């Protein structure tokens, strides 16, 4: 995908900064999870818990709400009401039986959204690597943690793509190393440094529309849509405060 650098401006400096009262420097890390071709061994229902529930939550996290809402699917391994509601939205979007239960049909559809290398159906690792060296090294977390965060971002972007009418999404900037982020004038604690952020372009769709749909996908960081791209991130998954620069909530 196309990559580029932008001149330093006020929004570039603000992007990814912490809101007042945010948590500790690293907050709650997004630890490594299962990669591709997950072997579901049971039907998952509300009240269940375990590693398979965690993986389910990762894959339906982009279906956090029906309308603009500071709602996110907790990645905690406990199948509660929020997870069940996200499963129902996922099922409705893909023409499945809407029952909030993650059985074989739902699991098969979830697995159809992954590629054999652990990326997702419509997004590739190459779109998210640091633009200067093509790796996930040199950020605020280990390369493996960054890559897992990127994977989680991909699943939210799959939901966003679906909600935009299956319009292709171009990722202009994903993960950034500390050095590259400094070179382009990014915020010192940008969410790009953790692998939780992406700058997007959707041909034929206004940034405002992308922003509004992203408000339903569990993204907790949204830069104003009055720019040449749309920034999204999942800072709340790191224990940070929500930041919607031009939000409706």
JSON list of C-alpha atoms in Angstrom, two decimals:
[
{"chain": "A", "resi": 1, "resn": "UNK", "atom": "CA", "xyz": [0.00, 0.00, 0.00]},
{"chain": "A", "resi": 2, "resn": "UNK", "atom": "CA", "xyz": [1.06, 3.60, -0.48]},
{"chain": "A", "resi": 3, "resn": "UNK", "atom": "CA", "xyz": [3.13, 5.12, 2.29]},
{"chain": "A", "resi": 4, "resn": "UNK", "atom": "CA", "xyz": [4.06, 8.72, 2.83]},
{"chain": "A", "resi": 5, "resn": "UNK", "atom": "CA", "xyz": [5.26, 11.23, 5.35]},
{"chain": "A", "resi": 6, "resn": "UNK", "atom": "CA", "xyz": [3.36, 14.34, 6.24]},
{"chain": "A", "resi": 7, "resn": "UNK", "atom": "CA", "xyz": [4.68, 17.70, 7.41]},
{"chain": "A", "resi": 8, "resn": "UNK", "atom": "CA", "xyz": [4.58, 18.37, 11.11]},
{"chain": "A", "resi": 9, "resn": "UNK", "atom": "CA", "xyz": [1.40, 20.08, 12.27]},
{"chain": "A", "resi": 10, "resn": "UNK", "atom": "CA", "xyz": [-0.52, 20.53, 15.48]},
{"chain": "A", "resi": 11, "resn": "UNK", "atom": "CA", "xyz": [-2.65, 17.44, 15.02]},
{"chain": "A", "resi": 12, "resn": "UNK", "atom": "CA", "xyz": [0.39, 15.30, 14.23]},
{"chain": "A", "resi": 13, "resn": "UNK", "atom": "CA", "xyz": [1.90, 16.45, 17.51]},
{"chain": "A", "resi": 14, "resn": "UNK", "atom": "CA", "xyz": [-1.31, 15.70, 19.40]},
{"chain": "A", "resi": 15, "resn": "UNK", "atom": "CA", "xyz": [-2.02, 12.34, 17.79]},
{"chain": "A", "resi": 16, "resn": "UNK", "atom": "CA", "xyz": [-1.82, 9.55, 20.32]},
{"chain": "A", "resi": 17, "resn": "UNK", "atom": "CA", "xyz": [-1.12, 11.73, 23.36]},
{"chain": "A", "resi": 18, "resn": "UNK", "atom": "CA", "xyz": [-2.61, 10.77, 26.68]},
{"chain": "A", "resi": 19, "resn": "UNK", "atom": "CA", "xyz": [-5.64, 12.53, 28.07]},
{"chain": "A", "resi": 20, "resn": "UNK", "atom": "CA", "xyz": [-5.30, 14.15, 31.47]},
{"chain": "A", "resi": 21, "resn": "UNK", "atom": "CA", "xyz": [-5.58, 11.57, 34.22]},
{"chain": "A", "resi": 22, "resn": "UNK", "atom": "CA", "xyz": [-4.48, 8.62, 32.08]},
{"chain": "A", "resi": 23, "resn": "UNK", "atom": "CA", "xyz": [-2.98, 5.56, 33.68]},
{"chain": "A", "resi": 24, "resn": "UNK", "atom": "CA", "xyz": [0.59, 4.43, 34.10]},
{"chain": "A", "resi": 25, "resn": "UNK", "atom": "CA", "xyz": [3.10, 4.76, 31.29]},
{"chain": "A", "resi": 26, "resn": "UNK", "atom": "CA", "xyz": [2.34, 1.43, 29.66]},
{"chain": "A", "resi": 27, "resn": "UNK", "atom": "CA", "xyz": [-1.09, 0.83, 31.16]},
{"chain": "A", "resi": 28, "resn": "UNK", "atom": "CA", "xyz": [-2.61, -2.58, 30.63]},
{"chain": "A", "resi": 29, "resn": "UNK", "atom": "CA", "xyz": [-0.56, -4.28, 27.92]},
{"chain": "A", "resi": 30, "resn": "UNK", "atom": "CA", "xyz": [-2.20, -6.30, 25.18]},
{"chain": "A", "resi": 31, "resn": "UNK", "atom": "CA", "xyz": [-0.40, -9.58, 25.67]},
{"chain": "A", "resi": 32, "resn": "UNK", "atom": "CA", "xyz": [0.29, -12.07, 22.91]},
{"chain": "A", "resi": 33, "resn": "UNK", "atom": "CA", "xyz": [-2.59, -14.35, 22.01]},
{"chain": "A", "resi": 34, "resn": "UNK", "atom": "CA", "xyz": [-3.42, -17.07, 19.54]},
{"chain": "A", "resi": 35, "resn": "UNK", "atom": "CA", "xyz": [-2.59, -16.34, 15.92]},
{"chain": "A", "resi": 36, "resn": "UNK", "atom": "CA", "xyz": [-4.37, -17.85, 12.90]},
{"chain": "A", "resi": 37, "resn": "UNK", "atom": "CA", "xyz": [-6.53, -20.96, 12.26]},
{"chain": "A", "resi": 38, "resn": "UNK", "atom": "CA", "xyz": [-7.90, -21.11, 15.78]},
{"chain": "A", "resi": 39, "resn": "UNK", "atom": "CA", "xyz": [-9.11, -24.56, 16.71]},
{"chain": "A", "resi": 40, "resn": "UNK", "atom": "CA", "xyz": [-12.47, -23.92, 18.35]},
{"chain": "A", "resi": 41, "resn": "UNK", "atom": "CA", "xyz": [-13.33, -26.95, 20.50]},
{"chain": "A", "resi": 42, "resn": "UNK", "atom": "CA", "xyz": [-16.74, -25.99, 21.86]},
{"chain": "A", "resi": 43, "resn": "UNK", "atom": "CA", "xyz": [-19.72, -23.72, 21.34]},
{"chain": "A", "resi": 44, "resn": "UNK", "atom": "CA", "xyz": [-19.22, -20.57, 23.40]},
{"chain": "A", "resi": 45, "resn": "UNK", "atom": "CA", "xyz": [-22.07, -19.01, 25.35]},
{"chain": "A", "resi": 46, "resn": "UNK", "atom": "CA", "xyz": [-22.54, -16.23, 27.85]},
{"chain": "A", "resi": 47, "resn": "UNK", "atom": "CA", "xyz": [-21.05, -17.33, 31.18]},
{"chain": "A", "resi": 48, "resn": "UNK", "atom": "CA", "xyz": [-18.15, -19.25, 29.62]},
{"chain": "A", "resi": 49, "resn": "UNK", "atom": "CA", "xyz": [-14.54, -18.30, 30.23]},
{"chain": "A", "resi": 50, "resn": "UNK", "atom": "CA", "xyz": [-11.13, -19.27, 28.92]},
{"chain": "A", "resi": 51, "resn": "UNK", "atom": "CA", "xyz": [-8.56, -18.65, 26.21]},
{"chain": "A", "resi": 52, "resn": "UNK", "atom": "CA", "xyz": [-11.08, -19.42, 23.48]},
{"chain": "A", "resi": 53, "resn": "UNK", "atom": "CA", "xyz": [-13.37, -16.69, 24.82]},
{"chain": "A", "resi": 54, "resn": "UNK", "atom": "CA", "xyz": [-10.44, -14.28, 24.69]},
{"chain": "A", "resi": 55, "resn": "UNK", "atom": "CA", "xyz": [-9.88, -15.16, 21.04]},
{"chain": "A", "resi": 56, "resn": "UNK", "atom": "CA", "xyz": [-13.58, -14.71, 20.32]},
{"chain": "A", "resi": 57, "resn": "UNK", "atom": "CA", "xyz": [-13.49, -11.27, 21.94]},
{"chain": "A", "resi": 58, "resn": "UNK", "atom": "CA", "xyz": [-10.52, -10.23, 19.80]},
{"chain": "A", "resi": 59, "resn": "UNK", "atom": "CA", "xyz": [-12.34, -11.23, 16.64]},
{"chain": "A", "resi": 60, "resn": "UNK", "atom": "CA", "xyz": [-15.68, -9.55, 17.42]},
{"chain": "A", "resi": 61, "resn": "UNK", "atom": "CA", "xyz": [-14.21, -6.44, 19.08]},
{"chain": "A", "resi": 62, "resn": "UNK", "atom": "CA", "xyz": [-15.14, -4.30, 16.07]},
{"chain": "A", "resi": 63, "resn": "UNK", "atom": "CA", "xyz": [-18.82, -4.99, 16.71]},
{"chain": "A", "resi": 64, "resn": "UNK", "atom": "CA", "xyz": [-18.90, -3.18, 20.04]},
{"chain": "A", "resi": 65, "resn": "UNK", "atom": "CA", "xyz": [-21.92, -0.95, 19.40]},
{"chain": "A", "resi": 66, "resn": "UNK", "atom": "CA", "xyz": [-24.82, -0.18, 17.09]},
{"chain": "A", "resi": 67, "resn": "UNK", "atom": "CA", "xyz": [-24.27, 3.59, 17.23]},
{"chain": "A", "resi": 68, "resn": "UNK", "atom": "CA", "xyz": [-21.65, 6.06, 18.45]},
{"chain": "A", "resi": 69, "resn": "UNK", "atom": "CA", "xyz": [-20.76, 4.92, 21.94]},
{"chain": "A", "resi": 70, "resn": "UNK", "atom": "CA", "xyz": [-17.80, 4.75, 24.29]},
{"chain": "A", "resi": 71, "resn": "UNK", "atom": "CA", "xyz": [-18.22, 0.97, 24.26]},
{"chain": "A", "resi": 72, "resn": "UNK", "atom": "CA", "xyz": [-15.58, -1.67, 23.77]},
{"chain": "A", "resi": 73, "resn": "UNK", "atom": "CA", "xyz": [-15.44, -5.44, 24.05]},
{"chain": "A", "resi": 74, "resn": "UNK", "atom": "CA", "xyz": [-13.27, -6.30, 27.02]},
{"chain": "A", "resi": 75, "resn": "UNK", "atom": "CA", "xyz": [-10.52, -8.78, 26.11]},
{"chain": "A", "resi": 76, "resn": "UNK", "atom": "CA", "xyz": [-10.65, -10.62, 29.43]},
{"chain": "A", "resi": 77, "resn": "UNK", "atom": "CA", "xyz": [-11.67, -14.19, 28.66]},
{"chain": "A", "resi": 78, "resn": "UNK", "atom": "CA", "xyz": [-15.08, -13.84, 30.34]},
{"chain": "A", "resi": 79, "resn": "UNK", "atom": "CA", "xyz": [-18.12, -14.15, 28.05]},
{"chain": "A", "resi": 80, "resn": "UNK", "atom": "CA", "xyz": [-20.40, -11.45, 29.41]},
{"chain": "A", "resi": 81, "resn": "UNK", "atom": "CA", "xyz": [-23.28, -9.38, 28.00]},
{"chain": "A", "resi": 82, "resn": "UNK", "atom": "CA", "xyz": [-20.98, -7.09, 25.98]},
{"chain": "A", "resi": 83, "resn": "UNK", "atom": "CA", "xyz": [-19.37, -10.03, 24.22]},
{"chain": "A", "resi": 84, "resn": "UNK", "atom": "CA", "xyz": [-22.77, -11.60, 23.54]},
{"chain": "A", "resi": 85, "resn": "UNK", "atom": "CA", "xyz": [-24.06, -8.36, 22.03]},
{"chain": "A", "resi": 86, "resn": "UNK", "atom": "CA", "xyz": [-20.98, -8.10, 19.81]},
{"chain": "A", "resi": 87, "resn": "UNK", "atom": "CA", "xyz": [-21.47, -11.69, 18.65]},
{"chain": "A", "resi": 88, "resn": "UNK", "atom": "CA", "xyz": [-25.07, -10.91, 17.74]},
{"chain": "A", "resi": 89, "resn": "UNK", "atom": "CA", "xyz": [-24.03, -7.87, 15.69]},
{"chain": "A", "resi": 90, "resn": "UNK", "atom": "CA", "xyz": [-21.38, -9.94, 13.93]},
{"chain": "A", "resi": 91, "resn": "UNK", "atom": "CA", "xyz": [-23.90, -12.66, 13.17]},
{"chain": "A", "resi": 92, "resn": "UNK", "atom": "CA", "xyz": [-26.44, -10.19, 11.78]},
{"chain": "A", "resi": 93, "resn": "UNK", "atom": "CA", "xyz": [-23.82, -8.51, 9.57]},
{"chain": "A", "resi": 94, "resn": "UNK", "atom": "CA", "xyz": [-22.78, -11.83, 8.01]},
{"chain": "A", "resi": 95, "resn": "UNK", "atom": "CA", "xyz": [-26.23, -13.34, 7.59]},
{"chain": "A", "resi": 96, "resn": "UNK", "atom": "CA", "xyz": [-25.93, -15.90, 10.37]},
{"chain": "A", "resi": 97, "resn": "UNK", "atom": "CA", "xyz": [-28.53, -16.98, 12.89]},
{"chain": "A", "resi": 98, "resn": "UNK", "atom": "CA", "xyz": [-28.56, -14.22, 15.51]},
{"chain": "A", "resi": 99, "resn": "UNK", "atom": "CA", "xyz": [-28.49, -15.94, 18.87]},
{"chain": "A", "resi": 100, "resn": "UNK", "atom": "CA", "xyz": [-25.37, -14.56, 20.61]},
{"chain": "A", "resi": 101, "resn": "UNK", "atom": "CA", "xyz": [-23.93, -18.06, 20.80]},
{"chain": "A", "resi": 102, "resn": "UNK", "atom": "CA", "xyz": [-20.60, -18.69, 19.05]},
{"chain": "A", "resi": 103, "resn": "UNK", "atom": "CA", "xyz": [-21.21, -22.11, 17.55]},
{"chain": "A", "resi": 104, "resn": "UNK", "atom": "CA", "xyz": [-19.72, -23.87, 14.50]},
{"chain": "A", "resi": 105, "resn": "UNK", "atom": "CA", "xyz": [-21.25, -21.54, 11.88]},
{"chain": "A", "resi": 106, "resn": "UNK", "atom": "CA", "xyz": [-20.14, -18.40, 13.67]},
{"chain": "A", "resi": 107, "resn": "UNK", "atom": "CA", "xyz": [-16.70, -19.86, 14.33]},
{"chain": "A", "resi": 108, "resn": "UNK", "atom": "CA", "xyz": [-16.34, -20.84, 10.68]},
{"chain": "A", "resi": 109, "resn": "UNK", "atom": "CA", "xyz": [-17.19, -17.30, 9.59]},
{"chain": "A", "resi": 110, "resn": "UNK", "atom": "CA", "xyz": [-14.69, -15.89, 12.09]},
{"chain": "A", "resi": 111, "resn": "UNK", "atom": "CA", "xyz": [-12.01, -18.20, 10.72]},
{"chain": "A", "resi": 112, "resn": "UNK", "atom": "CA", "xyz": [-12.84, -17.17, 7.16]},
{"chain": "A", "resi": 113, "resn": "UNK", "atom": "CA", "xyz": [-11.65, -13.68, 8.06]},
{"chain": "A", "resi": 114, "resn": "UNK", "atom": "CA", "xyz": [-8.09, -14.80, 8.74]},
{"chain": "A", "resi": 115, "resn": "UNK", "atom": "CA", "xyz": [-5.12, -15.58, 6.53]},
{"chain": "A", "resi": 116, "resn": "UNK", "atom": "CA", "xyz": [-2.68, -18.43, 7.06]},
{"chain": "A", "resi": 117, "resn": "UNK", "atom": "CA", "xyz": [0.05, -16.08, 8.32]},
{"chain": "A", "resi": 118, "resn": "UNK", "atom": "CA", "xyz": [-2.14, -14.71, 11.12]},
{"chain": "A", "resi": 119, "resn": "UNK", "atom": "CA", "xyz": [-3.19, -11.50, 9.39]},
{"chain": "A", "resi": 120, "resn": "UNK", "atom": "CA", "xyz": [-6.81, -10.95, 8.39]},
{"chain": "A", "resi": 121, "resn": "UNK", "atom": "CA", "xyz": [-8.64, -11.41, 5.11]},
{"chain": "A", "resi": 122, "resn": "UNK", "atom": "CA", "xyz": [-8.39, -7.82, 3.87]},
{"chain": "A", "resi": 123, "resn": "UNK", "atom": "CA", "xyz": [-5.27, -6.59, 5.71]},
{"chain": "A", "resi": 124, "resn": "UNK", "atom": "CA", "xyz": [-1.63, -7.69, 5.51]},
{"chain": "A", "resi": 125, "resn": "UNK", "atom": "CA", "xyz": [1.29, -7.37, 7.93]},
{"chain": "A", "resi": 126, "resn": "UNK", "atom": "CA", "xyz": [3.16, -5.37, 5.29]},
{"chain": "A", "resi": 127, "resn": "UNK", "atom": "CA", "xyz": [0.63, -2.54, 5.61]},
{"chain": "A", "resi": 128, "resn": "UNK", "atom": "CA", "xyz": [1.41, -2.09, 9.30]},
{"chain": "A", "resi": 129, "resn": "UNK", "atom": "CA", "xyz": [5.19, -2.54, 9.63]},
{"chain": "A", "resi": 130, "resn": "UNK", "atom": "CA", "xyz": [7.49, 0.37, 10.39]},
{"chain": "A", "resi": 131, "resn": "UNK", "atom": "CA", "xyz": [8.00, 2.21, 7.11]},
{"chain": "A", "resi": 132, "resn": "UNK", "atom": "CA", "xyz": [11.78, 2.62, 7.45]},
{"chain": "A", "resi": 133, "resn": "UNK", "atom": "CA", "xyz": [12.80, -1.00, 8.08]},
{"chain": "A", "resi": 134, "resn": "UNK", "atom": "CA", "xyz": [9.72, -3.17, 7.48]},
{"chain": "A", "resi": 135, "resn": "UNK", "atom": "CA", "xyz": [9.67, -4.69, 10.97]},
{"chain": "A", "resi": 136, "resn": "UNK", "atom": "CA", "xyz": [7.80, -4.38, 14.26]},
{"chain": "A", "resi": 137, "resn": "UNK", "atom": "CA", "xyz": [10.97, -3.53, 16.17]},
{"chain": "A", "resi": 138, "resn": "UNK", "atom": "CA", "xyz": [11.94, -0.34, 17.99]},
{"chain": "A", "resi": 139, "resn": "UNK", "atom": "CA", "xyz": [8.59, 0.64, 19.48]},
{"chain": "A", "resi": 140, "resn": "UNK", "atom": "CA", "xyz": [7.38, 0.94, 23.07]},
{"chain": "A", "resi": 141, "resn": "UNK", "atom": "CA", "xyz": [6.71, -2.81, 23.33]},
{"chain": "A", "resi": 142, "resn": "UNK", "atom": "CA", "xyz": [8.44, -5.97, 22.13]},
{"chain": "A", "resi": 143, "resn": "UNK", "atom": "CA", "xyz": [7.98, -6.86, 18.46]},
{"chain": "A", "resi": 144, "resn": "UNK", "atom": "CA", "xyz": [5.75, -9.81, 19.41]},
{"chain": "A", "resi": 145, "resn": "UNK", "atom": "CA", "xyz": [3.48, -7.63, 21.54]},
{"chain": "A", "resi": 146, "resn": "UNK", "atom": "CA", "xyz": [3.30, -5.00, 18.81]},
{"chain": "A", "resi": 147, "resn": "UNK", "atom": "CA", "xyz": [2.39, -7.63, 16.23]},
{"chain": "A", "resi": 148, "resn": "UNK", "atom": "CA", "xyz": [-0.37, -9.00, 18.46]},
{"chain": "A", "resi": 149, "resn": "UNK", "atom": "CA", "xyz": [-1.75, -5.48, 18.91]},
{"chain": "A", "resi": 150, "resn": "UNK", "atom": "CA", "xyz": [-1.69, -5.00, 15.15]},
{"chain": "A", "resi": 151, "resn": "UNK", "atom": "CA", "xyz": [-3.61, -8.25, 14.71]},
{"chain": "A", "resi": 152, "resn": "UNK", "atom": "CA", "xyz": [-6.26, -7.01, 17.10]},
{"chain": "A", "resi": 153, "resn": "UNK", "atom": "CA", "xyz": [-6.45, -3.74, 15.21]},
{"chain": "A", "resi": 154, "resn": "UNK", "atom": "CA", "xyz": [-6.93, -5.67, 11.96]},
{"chain": "A", "resi": 155, "resn": "UNK", "atom": "CA", "xyz": [-10.06, -7.36, 13.28]},
{"chain": "A", "resi": 156, "resn": "UNK", "atom": "CA", "xyz": [-11.57, -4.02, 14.23]},
{"chain": "A", "resi": 157, "resn": "UNK", "atom": "CA", "xyz": [-10.71, -2.76, 10.75]},
{"chain": "A", "resi": 158, "resn": "UNK", "atom": "CA", "xyz": [-12.44, -5.79, 9.23]},
{"chain": "A", "resi": 159, "resn": "UNK", "atom": "CA", "xyz": [-15.60, -4.71, 11.06]},
{"chain": "A", "resi": 160, "resn": "UNK", "atom": "CA", "xyz": [-15.15, -1.12, 9.93]},
{"chain": "A", "resi": 161, "resn": "UNK", "atom": "CA", "xyz": [-14.69, -2.26, 6.32]},
{"chain": "A", "resi": 162, "resn": "UNK", "atom": "CA", "xyz": [-17.88, -4.30, 6.53]},
{"chain": "A", "resi": 163, "resn": "UNK", "atom": "CA", "xyz": [-19.82, -1.37, 7.96]},
{"chain": "A", "resi": 164, "resn": "UNK", "atom": "CA", "xyz": [-18.58, 0.85, 5.12]},
{"chain": "A", "resi": 165, "resn": "UNK", "atom": "CA", "xyz": [-20.16, -1.47, 2.58]},
{"chain": "A", "resi": 166, "resn": "UNK", "atom": "CA", "xyz": [-17.04, -3.62, 2.03]},
{"chain": "A", "resi": 167, "resn": "UNK", "atom": "CA", "xyz": [-15.10, -0.62, 0.76]},
{"chain": "A", "resi": 168, "resn": "UNK", "atom": "CA", "xyz": [-11.33, -1.30, 0.60]},
{"chain": "A", "resi": 169, "resn": "UNK", "atom": "CA", "xyz": [-9.37, 0.51, 3.30]},
{"chain": "A", "resi": 170, "resn": "UNK", "atom": "CA", "xyz": [-5.83, 1.78, 2.67]},
{"chain": "A", "resi": 171, "resn": "UNK", "atom": "CA", "xyz": [-3.55, 1.86, 5.72]},
{"chain": "A", "resi": 172, "resn": "UNK", "atom": "CA", "xyz": [-1.14, 4.76, 5.24]},
{"chain": "A", "resi": 173, "resn": "UNK", "atom": "CA", "xyz": [0.62, 4.37, 8.58]},
{"chain": "A", "resi": 174, "resn": "UNK", "atom": "CA", "xyz": [0.46, 1.54, 11.10]},
{"chain": "A", "resi": 175, "resn": "UNK", "atom": "CA", "xyz": [3.21, 0.71, 13.58]},
{"chain": "A", "resi": 176, "resn": "UNK", "atom": "CA", "xyz": [6.06, 3.22, 13.95]},
{"chain": "A", "resi": 177, "resn": "UNK", "atom": "CA", "xyz": [9.39, 2.78, 15.66]},
{"chain": "A", "resi": 178, "resn": "UNK", "atom": "CA", "xyz": [10.34, 5.46, 18.16]},
{"chain": "A", "resi": 179, "resn": "UNK", "atom": "CA", "xyz": [12.96, 6.77, 15.74]},
{"chain": "A", "resi": 180, "resn": "UNK", "atom": "CA", "xyz": [10.64, 6.97, 12.73]},
{"chain": "A", "resi": 181, "resn": "UNK", "atom": "CA", "xyz": [7.86, 8.51, 14.79]},
{"chain": "A", "resi": 182, "resn": "UNK", "atom": "CA", "xyz": [10.24, 11.25, 15.92]},
{"chain": "A", "resi": 183, "resn": "UNK", "atom": "CA", "xyz": [11.40, 11.86, 12.35]},
{"chain": "A", "resi": 184, "resn": "UNK", "atom": "CA", "xyz": [7.88, 12.63, 11.16]},
{"chain": "A", "resi": 185, "resn": "UNK", "atom": "CA", "xyz": [6.91, 14.68, 14.22]},
{"chain": "A", "resi": 186, "resn": "UNK", "atom": "CA", "xyz": [4.61, 12.16, 15.90]},
{"chain": "A", "resi": 187, "resn": "UNK", "atom": "CA", "xyz": [3.57, 12.54, 19.52]},
{"chain": "A", "resi": 188, "resn": "UNK", "atom": "CA", "xyz": [6.12, 11.13, 21.97]},
{"chain": "A", "resi": 189, "resn": "UNK", "atom": "CA", "xyz": [3.62, 8.56, 23.25]},
{"chain": "A", "resi": 190, "resn": "UNK", "atom": "CA", "xyz": [1.76, 7.99, 19.98]},
{"chain": "A", "resi": 191, "resn": "UNK", "atom": "CA", "xyz": [-0.42, 4.92, 19.86]},
{"chain": "A", "resi": 192, "resn": "UNK", "atom": "CA", "xyz": [1.43, 4.00, 16.65]},
{"chain": "A", "resi": 193, "resn": "UNK", "atom": "CA", "xyz": [4.40, 3.10, 18.87]},
{"chain": "A", "resi": 194, "resn": "UNK", "atom": "CA", "xyz": [2.36, 0.28, 20.44]},
{"chain": "A", "resi": 195, "resn": "UNK", "atom": "CA", "xyz": [0.83, -1.12, 17.26]},
{"chain": "A", "resi": 196, "resn": "UNK", "atom": "CA", "xyz": [-2.69, -0.13, 18.27]},
{"chain": "A", "resi": 197, "resn": "UNK", "atom": "CA", "xyz": [-3.19, 2.66, 15.69]},
{"chain": "A", "resi": 198, "resn": "UNK", "atom": "CA", "xyz": [-3.70, 3.12, 11.97]},
{"chain": "A", "resi": 199, "resn": "UNK", "atom": "CA", "xyz": [-4.08, 6.10, 9.64]},
{"chain": "A", "resi": 200, "resn": "UNK", "atom": "CA", "xyz": [-6.67, 5.26, 7.01]},
{"chain": "A", "resi": 201, "resn": "UNK", "atom": "CA", "xyz": [-7.92, 6.32, 3.62]},
{"chain": "A", "resi": 202, "resn": "UNK", "atom": "CA", "xyz": [-11.10, 4.94, 2.04]},
{"chain": "A", "resi": 203, "resn": "UNK", "atom": "CA", "xyz": [-11.49, 5.92, -1.59]},
{"chain": "A", "resi": 204, "resn": "UNK", "atom": "CA", "xyz": [-14.89, 7.43, -2.34]},
{"chain": "A", "resi": 205, "resn": "UNK", "atom": "CA", "xyz": [-15.85, 7.68, 1.34]},
{"chain": "A", "resi": 206, "resn": "UNK", "atom": "CA", "xyz": [-15.51, 10.87, 3.38]},
{"chain": "A", "resi": 207, "resn": "UNK", "atom": "CA", "xyz": [-13.36, 10.85, 6.50]},
{"chain": "A", "resi": 208, "resn": "UNK", "atom": "CA", "xyz": [-16.43, 11.98, 8.44]},
{"chain": "A", "resi": 209, "resn": "UNK", "atom": "CA", "xyz": [-18.28, 8.82, 7.42]},
{"chain": "A", "resi": 210, "resn": "UNK", "atom": "CA", "xyz": [-15.26, 6.68, 8.29]},
{"chain": "A", "resi": 211, "resn": "UNK", "atom": "CA", "xyz": [-15.06, 8.45, 11.66]},
{"chain": "A", "resi": 212, "resn": "UNK", "atom": "CA", "xyz": [-18.74, 7.90, 12.41]},
{"chain": "A", "resi": 213, "resn": "UNK", "atom": "CA", "xyz": [-18.57, 4.21, 11.60]},
{"chain": "A", "resi": 214, "resn": "UNK", "atom": "CA", "xyz": [-15.38, 3.88, 13.66]},
{"chain": "A", "resi": 215, "resn": "UNK", "atom": "CA", "xyz": [-17.34, 5.22, 16.64]},
{"chain": "A", "resi": 216, "resn": "UNK", "atom": "CA", "xyz": [-19.21, 1.89, 16.63]},
{"chain": "A", "resi": 217, "resn": "UNK", "atom": "CA", "xyz": [-16.12, -0.32, 16.29]},
{"chain": "A", "resi": 218, "resn": "UNK", "atom": "CA", "xyz": [-14.64, 0.00, 19.76]},
{"chain": "A", "resi": 219, "resn": "UNK", "atom": "CA", "xyz": [-11.92, 2.45, 18.70]},
{"chain": "A", "resi": 220, "resn": "UNK", "atom": "CA", "xyz": [-11.15, 4.66, 21.69]},
{"chain": "A", "resi": 221, "resn": "UNK", "atom": "CA", "xyz": [-8.87, 7.13, 19.88]},
{"chain": "A", "resi": 222, "resn": "UNK", "atom": "CA", "xyz": [-10.19, 9.07, 16.87]},
{"chain": "A", "resi": 223, "resn": "UNK", "atom": "CA", "xyz": [-8.54, 12.12, 15.35]},
{"chain": "A", "resi": 224, "resn": "UNK", "atom": "CA", "xyz": [-10.79, 14.75, 13.80]},
{"chain": "A", "resi": 225, "resn": "UNK", "atom": "CA", "xyz": [-11.95, 13.88, 10.30]},
{"chain": "A", "resi": 226, "resn": "UNK", "atom": "CA", "xyz": [-10.97, 17.31, 8.93]},
{"chain": "A", "resi": 227, "resn": "UNK", "atom": "CA", "xyz": [-7.60, 16.00, 7.68]},
{"chain": "A", "resi": 228, "resn": "UNK", "atom": "CA", "xyz": [-6.22, 14.08, 4.70]},
{"chain": "A", "resi": 229, "resn": "UNK", "atom": "CA", "xyz": [-6.67, 10.75, 6.50]},
{"chain": "A", "resi": 230, "resn": "UNK", "atom": "CA", "xyz": [-8.56, 9.19, 9.40]},
{"chain": "A", "resi": 231, "resn": "UNK", "atom": "CA", "xyz": [-6.64, 8.12, 12.49]},
{"chain": "A", "resi": 232, "resn": "UNK", "atom": "CA", "xyz": [-8.05, 5.32, 14.67]},
{"chain": "A", "resi": 233, "resn": "UNK", "atom": "CA", "xyz": [-6.56, 3.63, 17.72]},
{"chain": "A", "resi": 234, "resn": "UNK", "atom": "CA", "xyz": [-7.44, 1.45, 20.70]},
{"chain": "A", "resi": 235, "resn": "UNK", "atom": "CA", "xyz": [-5.83, 3.37, 23.55]},
{"chain": "A", "resi": 236, "resn": "UNK", "atom": "CA", "xyz": [-8.45, 2.23, 26.08]},
{"chain": "A", "resi": 237, "resn": "UNK", "atom": "CA", "xyz": [-7.13, -1.31, 25.61]},
{"chain": "A", "resi": 238, "resn": "UNK", "atom": "CA", "xyz": [-3.88, 0.02, 27.07]},
{"chain": "A", "resi": 239, "resn": "UNK", "atom": "CA", "xyz": [-5.68, 1.53, 30.05]},
{"chain": "A", "resi": 240, "resn": "UNK", "atom": "CA", "xyz": [-5.77, 5.05, 28.62]},
{"chain": "A", "resi": 241, "resn": "UNK", "atom": "CA", "xyz": [-8.59, 7.57, 28.56]},
{"chain": "A", "resi": 242, "resn": "UNK", "atom": "CA", "xyz": [-10.86, 7.79, 25.52]},
{"chain": "A", "resi": 243, "resn": "UNK", "atom": "CA", "xyz": [-9.96, 10.52, 23.00]},
{"chain": "A", "resi": 244, "resn": "UNK", "atom": "CA", "xyz": [-12.47, 11.33, 20.30]},
{"chain": "A", "resi": 245, "resn": "UNK", "atom": "CA", "xyz": [-11.35, 14.69, 18.92]},
{"chain": "A", "resi": 246, "resn": "UNK", "atom": "CA", "xyz": [-14.60, 15.39, 17.12]},
{"chain": "A", "resi": 247, "resn": "UNK", "atom": "CA", "xyz": [-16.88, 12.79, 18.63]},
{"chain": "A", "resi": 248, "resn": "UNK", "atom": "CA", "xyz": [-20.63, 12.77, 19.02]},
{"chain": "A", "resi": 249, "resn": "UNK", "atom": "CA", "xyz": [-20.68, 11.24, 22.49]}
]
